[in-house]
Each structure stands twice: as structure tokens, then as C-alpha cells.
Amino acid sequence: MPLTQTAQAVLGSAEVQPLARLFADDPDRVARLSGELAGITFDFSKTHLAPSLIDQLPGLSEAAELPDALDRLLSGAIANPTEGRAAEHPAERGSGSPDAVQLSASRRQRKRALIDAVEAGAFGDVTGILHIGIGGSALGPALLVDALGRRERRYKVEVLSNIDGQAFDAAVVDLDPATTLVAIASKTFTTAETLRNAEAALEWLSEAGVEDAYGRLIAITAAPERAVDFGIDETRILPFAESVGGRYSLWSAIGFPAALALGFSAFEELLDGASEVDEHVRTAPAEKNLPLIAALSDRLYADRLGAETRAIFAYDERLRLLPSYLQQLVMESNGKAVTINGAALERPSSAILWGGTGTDAQHAVFQLLHQGTHLAPVEFVAVAEANDEQDPAHHRELLLNAFAQGAALMSGRASDDPARNYPGDRPSTTILLQRLDARTLGALLAFYEHRTFCEAVLLGINPFDQFGVELGKDIARAIDDPEQRASFDPSTRALIEKAGL
Ligand code: F6P
């Protein structure tokens, strides 16, 4: 494919200079390799992106037909060809076909009306929400509520995803069944874990003496007819479009618990922040386009320098769920071995994403980052303004630690003692939010979505399908069927027997 070949040729021939050299050669490197967007500073200067590579971005973007691909995505044309449909999450924030944008807006009003009804007492006294969903139907709402609702949260929100009964026990321990609403979030409304947990929630309500347990349920889904079959009244179903992928769905009705807990206007600010990034990725020149520069850096490390992973560390407790949210976004989107045309992908797909929170991670996994043999580009995400009630020294030290790690990874420290030698020249990107609020979080998450999309375009793959998860689901069903079990391999049969299943 021409676009893949172009990207490969550009990256393959890119000269990779040590970071110290890149800084020495260009006194303006920080300004050149940094950008501001929606109250966020993105600093790519400690990556191995050379000015000559950035200069090639406009040509690379054209050769990869990225402007056309973005136009398709943001206008609601078909962007997911293997499933023959658009990817309409941008319509939730105003970019898409006029029909999709209008439908999203009217569904948002439906969500607002339900929130108003809860607030007006239509469900009696409500103190908490048990939000049940998994993958994209859980990770986004959990992140939003955890990130933005620490100081002020109008309702207690528990997000339950795992089928493990212990997860259920833990989720309900602080909820009062008499004053809890249960939101069942599933795009397909067929996901086994979610339906099992929904049944358990009904039992939990009934056993506590709630008379109309079904009357406490809200469904959030792209398959409203299945929610009705489950027994949920049509008036309590919040629909969203089939063309909104699970890992891109927090902007849609899936964000209901966040909109309820944080307030509807906060949710609208989240959408506004994302919309600013939609506009940026569509209109900024390639050499200033922040998601594209980030994607280029991702391809440089994965393609040219063989990095198999990249790590994200949130230097802010409010963003502790960001790495797991991004794992689904990146790995479910770009963990593919075929191109959009079905040919074998002859390059590494997206790197494995992992991470944690700083400073905790410094005392656990940073040894490998500083001295291990693996190349693992690191991303620091930090917030300039504190949000705690402690001595300002806490936040100051938190930020200084983040910056010190980036500096140390880059500079290293030579020692005659090999065990004490730090080679340095290890790359990092720093993303610094001035403050964390709904708007900046929306912008940050949209930045990551577009970075993932730009990387998919440079790779020539479709980021919007996820057939790779289907086999495991099929086999999980088959393994519970005694007749089909006989055809399983001896190791699996022995394990089933050992566990007494
Ligand atoms: O199994 C993967 C997946 O399909 C994700 O893509 C999705 O976010 C998740 O399961 C949950 O699916 P649903 O919202 O249909 O329950």
C-alpha cells in the first residue's frame, strides 16, 4: 500500500540522533517541539523526533491521505470499512453528518431530562448509582467520575465491571439499595458479564425489600429492544448510535453517571474540550498538529527503533485510571495484524501500552526504565494546579518528581561502575495540564483518540473494529457446553476438572 510504504520509507531513513545532540543543535528545540492546546502543554522535545522528520510530516500526511481520512471521520462518512459504517463519536461533540449531530444532540437532551427527573425526585430519594458495564461501557465513566468528582460529587457512583462476585460485593458495600439507581450500560446488551451483574443487582434490590426492582433500572445501549426484552421500561432507556464504538463512547449516553454526578454543564464542558481538539486535528498544519506529531513519535519508536511498549504515568491521583482507559483505546484500536485492505501488516502494530501513577511507579518499575535493556518511551501526564488540601509542598514535589524523571531518563549519569551507570538518552513526552477540569479532560481524551487514529492511518489499519475479542467470547460460551467440552485440548479439560466445573 502506498501510504504504508511512504511512512515506512520516511521512518526507515530517518536519522536518529542522541537527545543531547538534538538539543545542542537547536536552541529552540523546546519551542519547536512543544505546543499548547485547550489549556494543555505538550512537550515532545525529549523524544528523538528530529526537525528533519517534522519537516517531512506534511508530505507524509498527504501521502497517507490523512486529511481525507480525518475528513471522513469528522464528517460522518464511512471510517470503519470492515463493518461498513461511520465512526460517529465525534458527532457527540458536534462533528459529523448533520443528521448524526442532530440525533446525538436530541439524545443528549433525553439524558438531561432523565437527570432532571432524578434530581426532581421522580425516583424518590436517590443517593447513589450502581453503573454496570465492562470495557468501553465502564472505563470512561469510571475515569470521569474519579478524575472530576473527588471534591464534589452529587451522588455516590460505583462502577461495576468484572463478573467476579467479589467485584459485586465490593461495589455495593457502601450503597443503600433503597436509594440506589442501577444503570446497565452495554452497547450490544448481550455482554455476559454485564447481564450477569445486572441480574445480581436485581436480586440485591429485591432481597433488600425494594418493591419495584425493575423500576430502579436504567439502560444505556445501542440495542434498546434488547433492554426492553430484559424488562426495562422504554422511558428509562438512554440510546446511543451503533456507530459509536465502545472505547469511544464516554461522550455519549454512556457518560450518564458522570453527567449525573458531576452535573450536566460539566458534561457539556467535557464535550467542548473535545470539540476544540477535533477542530485542531482537522485544521492545524501537519508540522503543528499535536495528535499527528505524537503518532509520528509512536511510529518512530515502534517501527524504526523497535520499542515494543510505551508507558504512561499519571502524576496526579485524579488521573490514576487514565492508563487503563488508554490501554483499551490504543490496544483494542490498533492491535491488528492486517491492513484496512486485509493484507498482512508488515510492521509492528501499536506498542503495548502500560503505566501507572507517579510517584508510586518510581519506586516499583522505573529501575527498568532507567537501566533496563528495553527501549520504552515514557509519557508523563501532570497538572500544574493542585487540588488537595495539604501543604503546597506535596504538589510541588509531585511535579518536580515528574520533571526530574524525564530529565534523568534523558541525561543519564556516567559511572565507571557498570552497575551504577545510567546510559541516558531515554525518551519521554510530558503533557502538562494547567488545571484538571471537565474541559481539559475532554481535550486530553480527544487528543489521545486522534493520536490513535493518526497512528492507525500511518499504519494503514482500521482502528474501529475489534474482531480479536470475539474468539474468546465464543470459546467462553462453548466451554460451558458439556458436549462441546470434549473437543477442547487436554490442558483445558484437565483444568476444568481440577476446578470442579
Ligand atoms: O469485548 C470487547 C468489547 O466488545 C469492547 O469493545 C466493549 O467496549 C466491551 O466489550 C463492552 O461491550 P458492550 O458495551 O456491548 O457490553
Coordinates of C-alpha atoms and ligand atoms in Angstrom, one line a residue:
M1 CA 0.0 0.0 0.0
P2 CA 1.5 3.4 -0.9
L3 CA 0.7 5.1 2.3
T4 CA 2.2 2.4 4.4
Q5 CA 5.3 2.3 2.2
T6 CA 5.7 6.0 2.4
A7 CA 5.5 6.1 6.2
Q8 CA 7.9 3.2 6.3
A9 CA 10.4 4.8 3.9
V10 CA 10.3 8.1 5.8
L11 CA 10.8 6.5 9.2
G12 CA 13.3 3.9 7.9
S13 CA 15.6 6.5 6.5
A14 CA 15.2 8.9 9.5
E15 CA 18.5 9.7 11.1
V16 CA 18.2 9.1 14.8
Q17 CA 20.5 11.4 16.8
P18 CA 21.0 11.3 20.6
L19 CA 18.7 13.6 22.5
A20 CA 21.7 15.6 23.8
R21 CA 22.8 16.3 20.2
L22 CA 19.2 17.3 19.2
F23 CA 19.2 19.9 22.0
A24 CA 22.7 21.1 21.3
D25 CA 21.9 21.6 17.6
D26 CA 18.8 23.5 18.1
P27 CA 18.5 26.2 20.8
D28 CA 14.8 26.5 20.0
R29 CA 14.1 22.8 20.3
V30 CA 11.7 23.1 23.2
A31 CA 9.6 25.7 21.4
R32 CA 9.7 23.8 18.1
L33 CA 8.7 20.5 19.6
S34 CA 6.0 21.8 22.0
G35 CA 2.5 23.0 21.5
E36 CA -0.4 24.4 23.5
L37 CA -4.0 23.3 23.1
A38 CA -7.0 23.8 25.2
G39 CA -5.0 24.7 28.3
I40 CA -2.6 21.8 27.9
T41 CA 1.1 21.9 27.1
F42 CA 2.5 19.1 25.0
D43 CA 6.3 18.8 25.1
F44 CA 7.8 16.3 22.7
S45 CA 11.3 17.8 22.8
K46 CA 12.7 14.9 24.8
T47 CA 11.8 12.4 22.1
H48 CA 14.1 11.5 19.2
L49 CA 11.9 13.4 16.7
A50 CA 14.4 15.4 14.6
P51 CA 13.5 18.7 12.9
S52 CA 14.0 17.0 9.5
L53 CA 11.4 14.4 10.4
I54 CA 8.9 17.0 11.5
D55 CA 9.6 18.8 8.2
Q56 CA 8.5 15.7 6.4
L57 CA 5.2 15.5 8.2
P58 CA 3.2 17.5 5.7
G59 CA 4.3 15.2 2.8
L60 CA 3.8 12.1 5.0
S61 CA 0.4 13.2 6.0
E62 CA -0.6 13.8 2.3
A63 CA 0.9 10.5 1.2
A64 CA -1.0 8.7 3.9
E65 CA -4.2 10.6 2.9
L66 CA -4.6 11.7 6.5
P67 CA -6.6 14.9 5.7
D68 CA -9.1 12.7 3.7
A69 CA -9.3 10.2 6.5
L70 CA -9.9 12.9 9.1
D71 CA -12.5 14.5 6.9
R72 CA -14.3 11.1 6.6
L73 CA -14.1 10.6 10.4
L74 CA -15.3 14.1 11.2
S75 CA -18.0 14.4 8.6
G76 CA -19.6 11.0 9.4
A77 CA -18.6 9.3 6.2
I78 CA -17.6 5.6 6.3
A79 CA -14.5 5.4 8.5
N80 CA -14.9 1.8 9.6
P81 CA -14.9 -0.1 6.3
T82 CA -14.7 -3.6 7.7
E83 CA -18.1 -3.0 9.4
G84 CA -19.3 -0.7 6.6
R85 CA -20.1 2.3 8.8
A86 CA -19.1 5.6 10.1
A87 CA -17.4 6.1 13.5
E88 CA -19.7 8.6 15.0
H89 CA -18.2 9.5 18.4
P90 CA -17.2 13.0 17.1
A91 CA -20.9 13.6 16.3
E92 CA -21.5 13.6 20.1
R93 CA -19.3 16.8 20.2
G94 CA -20.7 18.4 17.1
S95 CA -18.6 17.0 14.2
G96 CA -20.4 14.6 11.9
S97 CA -23.2 14.3 9.4
P98 CA -25.9 16.9 10.2
D99 CA -28.3 14.0 10.9
A100 CA -25.9 12.3 13.3
V101 CA -25.1 15.5 15.1
Q102 CA -28.8 16.3 15.5
L103 CA -29.6 12.9 16.7
S104 CA -26.8 13.0 19.2
A105 CA -28.0 16.3 20.5
S106 CA -31.5 15.1 20.9
R107 CA -30.3 12.0 22.8
R108 CA -28.2 14.2 25.0
Q109 CA -31.4 16.1 25.8
R110 CA -33.1 12.8 26.7
K111 CA -30.2 12.1 29.1
R112 CA -30.6 15.6 30.5
A113 CA -34.3 15.0 31.0
L114 CA -33.6 11.8 32.9
I115 CA -31.0 13.6 35.1
D116 CA -33.6 16.4 35.8
A117 CA -36.2 13.7 36.7
V118 CA -33.8 12.1 39.2
E119 CA -33.0 15.5 40.7
A120 CA -36.7 16.4 40.9
G121 CA -37.4 13.2 42.9
A122 CA -39.1 11.1 40.3
F123 CA -37.3 8.1 41.7
G124 CA -37.7 9.2 45.3
D125 CA -34.6 9.8 47.4
V126 CA -31.6 8.8 45.3
T127 CA -28.1 8.9 46.8
G128 CA -26.2 6.5 44.6
I129 CA -25.8 5.0 41.2
L130 CA -24.5 1.5 40.5
H131 CA -23.2 1.7 37.0
I132 CA -22.8 -1.8 35.5
G133 CA -20.8 -2.2 32.2
I134 CA -17.5 -3.5 31.0
G135 CA -14.7 -2.3 28.7
G136 CA -15.7 0.9 27.0
S137 CA -19.0 0.8 28.9
A138 CA -17.2 1.2 32.2
L139 CA -13.7 2.6 31.8
G140 CA -14.8 6.0 30.6
P141 CA -17.4 6.7 33.2
A142 CA -15.1 5.4 35.9
L143 CA -12.3 7.7 34.8
L144 CA -14.6 10.8 34.5
V145 CA -16.1 10.3 37.9
D146 CA -12.8 9.5 39.6
A147 CA -10.9 12.4 37.9
L148 CA -13.5 15.1 38.3
G149 CA -15.7 14.1 41.2
R150 CA -13.3 13.9 44.1
R151 CA -14.1 17.2 45.7
E152 CA -17.7 17.5 44.9
R153 CA -19.9 14.6 43.7
R154 CA -23.7 14.9 43.9
Y155 CA -24.3 11.2 44.0
K156 CA -22.2 8.2 45.1
V157 CA -21.1 6.4 41.9
E158 CA -19.9 2.8 41.9
V159 CA -18.7 1.3 38.6
L160 CA -19.0 -2.5 38.4
S161 CA -17.4 -4.4 35.6
N162 CA -15.9 -7.7 36.5
I163 CA -18.0 -10.9 36.6
D164 CA -16.1 -11.9 39.8
G165 CA -18.7 -11.9 42.6
Q166 CA -16.2 -10.2 44.8
A167 CA -16.4 -7.1 42.5
F168 CA -20.1 -7.1 43.0
D169 CA -19.7 -7.4 46.8
A170 CA -17.2 -4.5 46.9
A171 CA -19.3 -2.3 44.6
V172 CA -22.5 -2.4 46.7
V173 CA -20.9 -2.4 50.1
D174 CA -21.4 1.4 50.5
L175 CA -24.6 1.7 48.6
D176 CA -28.1 1.8 50.1
P177 CA -30.4 -0.4 47.9
A178 CA -33.4 1.7 48.9
T179 CA -31.9 4.9 47.4
T180 CA -29.7 3.5 44.6
L181 CA -30.4 3.5 40.8
V182 CA -28.8 0.8 38.7
A183 CA -27.5 1.9 35.2
I184 CA -26.9 -1.1 32.9
A185 CA -24.5 0.1 30.2
S186 CA -23.9 -2.2 27.2
K187 CA -23.8 -1.2 23.6
T188 CA -24.9 -4.6 22.5
F189 CA -26.9 -5.6 25.6
T190 CA -25.5 -9.1 25.1
T191 CA -22.3 -8.9 27.1
A192 CA -22.3 -11.9 29.5
E193 CA -20.5 -10.1 32.4
T194 CA -22.8 -7.2 32.3
L195 CA -26.0 -9.2 32.1
R196 CA -24.9 -11.5 35.0
N197 CA -24.2 -8.4 37.1
A198 CA -27.5 -6.9 36.1
E199 CA -29.3 -10.0 37.3
A200 CA -27.3 -9.9 40.6
A201 CA -28.3 -6.2 41.0
L202 CA -32.0 -7.1 40.6
E203 CA -31.6 -9.7 43.3
W204 CA -29.7 -7.3 45.5
L205 CA -32.6 -4.8 45.3
S206 CA -35.3 -7.3 45.7
E207 CA -33.7 -9.0 48.7
A208 CA -33.4 -5.6 50.3
G209 CA -37.1 -5.2 50.0
V210 CA -37.2 -2.7 47.1
E211 CA -40.7 -3.3 45.7
D212 CA -40.3 -2.5 42.1
A213 CA -36.7 -3.5 41.4
Y214 CA -37.1 -3.2 37.6
G215 CA -38.3 0.4 38.2
R216 CA -34.8 1.2 39.5
L217 CA -33.1 0.2 36.3
I218 CA -31.8 2.5 33.6
A219 CA -30.4 1.1 30.4
I220 CA -27.7 2.7 28.3
T221 CA -27.4 0.9 25.0
A222 CA -27.4 0.9 21.2
A223 CA -29.8 -2.0 21.3
P224 CA -32.9 -0.6 23.1
E225 CA -35.1 -3.5 22.0
R226 CA -32.9 -5.9 24.0
A227 CA -33.1 -3.7 27.0
V228 CA -36.9 -3.7 26.7
D229 CA -36.8 -7.6 26.5
F230 CA -34.7 -7.5 29.7
G231 CA -37.6 -5.8 31.4
I232 CA -36.5 -2.1 31.4
D233 CA -39.2 0.4 30.6
E234 CA -38.7 2.4 27.4
T235 CA -38.8 5.7 29.3
R236 CA -35.6 4.7 31.2
I237 CA -33.6 3.7 28.2
L238 CA -30.8 6.1 27.0
P239 CA -29.9 5.1 23.5
F240 CA -26.8 5.8 21.5
A241 CA -25.7 5.1 18.0
E242 CA -24.5 1.7 16.8
S243 CA -21.7 3.6 15.0
V244 CA -20.2 4.8 18.3
G245 CA -17.5 2.3 19.3
G246 CA -17.4 1.1 22.9
R247 CA -14.0 2.6 23.6
Y248 CA -15.1 5.9 22.1
S249 CA -18.4 6.0 23.9
L250 CA -17.9 8.1 27.0
W251 CA -19.1 11.1 25.1
S252 CA -22.5 9.5 24.5
A253 CA -25.2 8.3 26.9
I254 CA -22.5 6.0 28.4
G255 CA -21.4 9.1 30.2
F256 CA -24.7 9.2 32.1
P257 CA -23.3 8.5 35.6
A258 CA -20.7 11.2 35.1
A259 CA -23.2 13.7 33.9
L260 CA -25.4 12.9 36.9
A261 CA -22.7 13.0 39.5
L262 CA -20.8 16.0 38.1
G263 CA -23.7 18.0 36.7
F264 CA -24.9 18.3 33.1
S265 CA -23.0 21.5 32.4
A266 CA -19.7 19.8 33.4
F267 CA -20.5 17.1 30.9
E268 CA -21.1 19.8 28.2
E269 CA -17.7 21.3 29.0
L270 CA -16.1 17.9 28.5
L271 CA -17.6 17.8 25.0
D272 CA -16.5 21.4 24.3
G273 CA -12.9 20.5 25.3
A274 CA -13.0 17.5 22.9
S275 CA -14.5 19.6 20.2
E276 CA -11.6 22.0 20.4
V277 CA -9.2 19.2 19.7
D278 CA -11.4 17.9 16.8
E279 CA -11.0 21.4 15.2
H280 CA -7.3 21.4 15.9
V281 CA -6.6 18.0 14.3
R282 CA -8.7 18.9 11.3
T283 CA -7.2 22.3 10.7
A284 CA -3.7 22.6 12.2
P285 CA -0.9 22.2 9.7
A286 CA 0.8 18.8 9.9
E287 CA 4.0 20.1 11.4
K288 CA 2.0 21.7 14.3
N289 CA -0.7 19.1 14.6
L290 CA -0.3 17.7 18.1
P291 CA -2.0 14.3 17.7
L292 CA -0.1 13.7 14.5
I293 CA 3.2 14.6 16.0
A294 CA 2.5 12.2 18.9
A295 CA 1.5 9.5 16.4
L296 CA 4.7 10.1 14.4
S297 CA 6.7 9.7 17.6
D298 CA 4.8 6.4 18.3
R299 CA 5.7 5.1 14.9
L300 CA 9.3 6.2 15.2
Y301 CA 9.8 4.2 18.3
A302 CA 7.7 1.1 17.3
D303 CA 8.9 1.0 13.6
R304 CA 12.3 2.4 13.4
L305 CA 13.7 1.8 16.9
G306 CA 11.8 -1.5 17.8
A307 CA 10.2 -0.3 21.0
E308 CA 7.5 -2.9 21.9
T309 CA 5.9 -0.9 24.7
R310 CA 5.2 2.6 25.7
A311 CA 4.4 3.7 29.2
I312 CA 2.1 6.4 30.6
F313 CA 2.5 7.7 34.1
A314 CA -0.1 10.0 35.6
Y315 CA 1.5 12.3 38.1
D316 CA -1.9 13.2 39.6
E317 CA -4.0 10.8 41.6
R318 CA -7.1 12.1 39.8
L319 CA -5.8 10.5 36.6
R320 CA -4.8 7.2 38.1
L321 CA -7.4 5.4 35.8
L322 CA -6.0 7.1 32.7
P323 CA -3.5 4.3 31.8
S324 CA -6.2 1.6 31.9
Y325 CA -8.6 3.7 29.9
L326 CA -5.9 4.3 27.3
Q327 CA -4.9 0.7 27.2
Q328 CA -8.3 -0.2 25.8
L329 CA -8.3 2.8 23.5
V330 CA -4.9 2.1 21.9
M331 CA -4.7 -1.7 22.1
E332 CA -8.2 -2.5 21.0
S333 CA -8.0 0.1 18.3
N334 CA -4.5 -0.6 16.9
G335 CA -3.6 -4.1 18.0
K336 CA -4.2 -5.5 14.5
A337 CA -2.1 -7.7 12.1
V338 CA -3.9 -6.8 8.9
T339 CA -4.3 -3.5 7.0
I340 CA -7.5 -1.9 6.1
N341 CA -7.4 -3.9 2.8
G342 CA -6.9 -7.2 4.5
A343 CA -3.2 -7.6 3.6
A344 CA -0.7 -8.7 6.3
L345 CA 0.7 -5.7 8.2
E346 CA 4.3 -6.0 7.6
R347 CA 5.3 -3.7 10.5
P348 CA 4.7 -3.7 14.2
S349 CA 1.3 -2.6 15.2
S350 CA 0.8 -0.1 18.1
A351 CA 3.1 -0.7 21.0
I352 CA 1.8 -2.4 24.1
L353 CA 0.7 0.4 26.5
W354 CA 1.3 0.2 30.2
G355 CA 1.7 2.5 33.0
G356 CA 0.7 3.7 36.5
T357 CA 0.9 6.7 38.8
G358 CA 3.8 8.7 39.9
T359 CA 5.5 8.9 42.3
D360 CA 4.5 5.3 43.2
A361 CA 5.8 3.9 40.0
Q362 CA 9.2 5.4 40.6
H363 CA 9.7 3.0 43.5
A364 CA 8.5 0.0 41.6
V365 CA 9.1 -0.1 37.8
F366 CA 11.4 2.9 37.0
Q367 CA 14.5 0.8 37.6
L368 CA 13.9 -0.9 34.2
L369 CA 13.2 2.4 32.5
H370 CA 16.5 3.9 33.7
Q371 CA 18.8 0.9 33.3
G372 CA 16.9 -2.0 31.6
T373 CA 17.8 -3.2 28.1
H374 CA 14.3 -2.4 26.7
L375 CA 13.6 0.8 25.0
A376 CA 10.3 2.1 26.5
P377 CA 9.3 5.6 25.6
V378 CA 7.6 7.2 28.7
E379 CA 4.8 9.8 28.9
F380 CA 4.3 11.9 32.0
V381 CA 0.9 13.5 32.4
A382 CA 0.8 16.1 35.1
V383 CA -1.4 19.0 36.3
A384 CA 0.1 22.4 37.3
E385 CA -2.6 23.4 39.7
A386 CA -3.1 21.4 42.8
N387 CA -6.4 20.1 44.0
D388 CA -5.7 18.9 47.5
E389 CA -6.0 20.5 50.9
Q390 CA -2.4 19.7 52.0
D391 CA 0.6 21.8 52.3
P392 CA 1.5 23.0 48.7
A393 CA 4.8 21.2 49.2
H394 CA 3.0 17.9 48.3
H395 CA 2.0 19.1 44.8
R396 CA 5.3 20.9 44.3
E397 CA 7.3 17.8 45.0
L398 CA 4.9 15.7 42.9
L399 CA 5.5 17.9 39.8
L400 CA 9.3 18.2 40.5
N401 CA 9.5 14.4 40.6
A402 CA 7.8 14.1 37.2
F403 CA 10.1 16.6 35.6
A404 CA 13.2 15.1 37.3
Q405 CA 12.4 11.7 36.0
G406 CA 12.2 13.0 32.4
A407 CA 15.4 14.9 32.9
A408 CA 17.2 11.8 34.4
L409 CA 16.0 9.5 31.7
M410 CA 17.4 11.8 29.1
S411 CA 20.7 12.9 30.7
G412 CA 21.6 9.7 32.5
R413 CA 24.7 9.7 34.6
A414 CA 28.0 8.1 33.7
S415 CA 29.8 5.9 36.2
D416 CA 32.9 3.7 36.0
D417 CA 30.9 1.2 37.9
P418 CA 28.7 -0.5 35.3
A419 CA 26.0 -1.3 38.0
R420 CA 25.8 2.4 38.8
N421 CA 25.9 3.7 35.2
Y422 CA 22.8 5.4 33.8
P423 CA 23.1 5.4 30.0
G424 CA 20.5 8.2 29.4
D425 CA 19.2 9.1 26.0
R426 CA 15.9 7.6 27.0
P427 CA 12.9 9.3 25.6
S428 CA 9.9 10.9 27.3
T429 CA 7.0 13.2 26.4
T430 CA 5.4 15.5 29.0
I431 CA 1.8 16.5 28.9
L432 CA 1.1 19.3 31.4
L433 CA -2.5 20.4 32.1
Q434 CA -2.7 23.9 33.6
R435 CA -5.7 22.6 35.6
L436 CA -7.8 19.5 35.5
D437 CA -11.4 20.2 34.8
A438 CA -14.1 18.9 32.5
R439 CA -12.9 20.9 29.6
T440 CA -9.2 20.0 29.8
L441 CA -10.0 16.3 30.4
G442 CA -12.3 16.3 27.4
A443 CA -9.5 17.8 25.3
L444 CA -6.9 15.4 26.7
L445 CA -9.0 12.3 25.9
A446 CA -9.8 13.6 22.4
F447 CA -6.1 14.2 21.9
Y448 CA -5.5 10.5 22.7
E449 CA -8.3 9.4 20.4
H450 CA -6.9 11.4 17.5
R451 CA -3.4 10.3 18.1
T452 CA -4.6 6.7 18.0
F453 CA -6.5 7.5 14.7
C454 CA -3.4 9.2 13.2
E455 CA -1.3 6.2 14.1
A456 CA -3.8 3.9 12.5
V457 CA -3.8 5.9 9.3
L458 CA 0.0 5.9 9.2
L459 CA -0.1 2.1 9.7
G460 CA -2.9 1.7 7.1
I461 CA -5.2 -0.2 9.5
N462 CA -8.8 0.2 10.7
P463 CA -8.9 1.3 14.3
F464 CA -12.7 1.0 14.7
D465 CA -13.3 -2.8 14.6
Q466 CA -12.3 -5.3 17.3
F467 CA -12.8 -8.8 15.9
G468 CA -10.0 -10.0 18.1
V469 CA -12.1 -10.2 21.1
E470 CA -14.8 -12.4 19.6
L471 CA -13.0 -15.7 19.6
G472 CA -12.5 -15.6 23.4
K473 CA -16.3 -14.8 23.8
D474 CA -17.3 -17.8 21.5
I475 CA -15.0 -20.1 23.4
A476 CA -16.2 -19.0 26.8
R477 CA -19.7 -20.0 25.6
A478 CA -18.6 -23.3 24.2
I479 CA -16.6 -24.3 27.2
D480 CA -19.8 -24.3 29.3
D481 CA -21.5 -26.8 27.0
P482 CA -20.7 -30.3 28.1
E483 CA -21.0 -31.7 24.6
Q484 CA -18.5 -29.2 23.2
R485 CA -16.1 -29.6 26.0
A486 CA -14.9 -32.9 24.7
S487 CA -13.3 -31.2 21.8
F488 CA -11.2 -28.9 23.9
D489 CA -7.5 -29.5 24.4
P490 CA -6.3 -31.8 27.2
S491 CA -4.8 -29.0 29.3
T492 CA -8.0 -27.0 29.3
R493 CA -10.1 -30.2 30.1
A494 CA -7.8 -31.0 33.0
L495 CA -8.1 -27.5 34.4
I496 CA -11.9 -27.7 34.2
E497 CA -11.8 -31.0 36.1
K498 CA -9.4 -29.7 38.7
A499 CA -11.6 -26.7 39.4
G500 CA -14.6 -29.0 39.7
L501 CA -16.6 -27.2 37.0
Ligands
F6P1 O1 -15.2 -7.4 24.3 C1 -14.8 -6.2 23.9 C2 -16.0 -5.2 23.9 O2 -16.8 -5.5 22.8 C3 -15.5 -3.8 23.9 O3 -15.2 -3.3 22.6 C4 -16.6 -3.1 24.5 O4 -16.3 -1.8 25.0 C5 -17.0 -4.1 25.6 O5 -16.7 -5.3 25.1 C6 -18.4 -4.0 26.2 O6 -19.3 -4.2 25.2 P1 -20.8 -3.8 25.4 O7 -20.9 -2.3 25.7 O8 -21.6 -4.2 24.2 O9 -21.3 -4.6 26.6

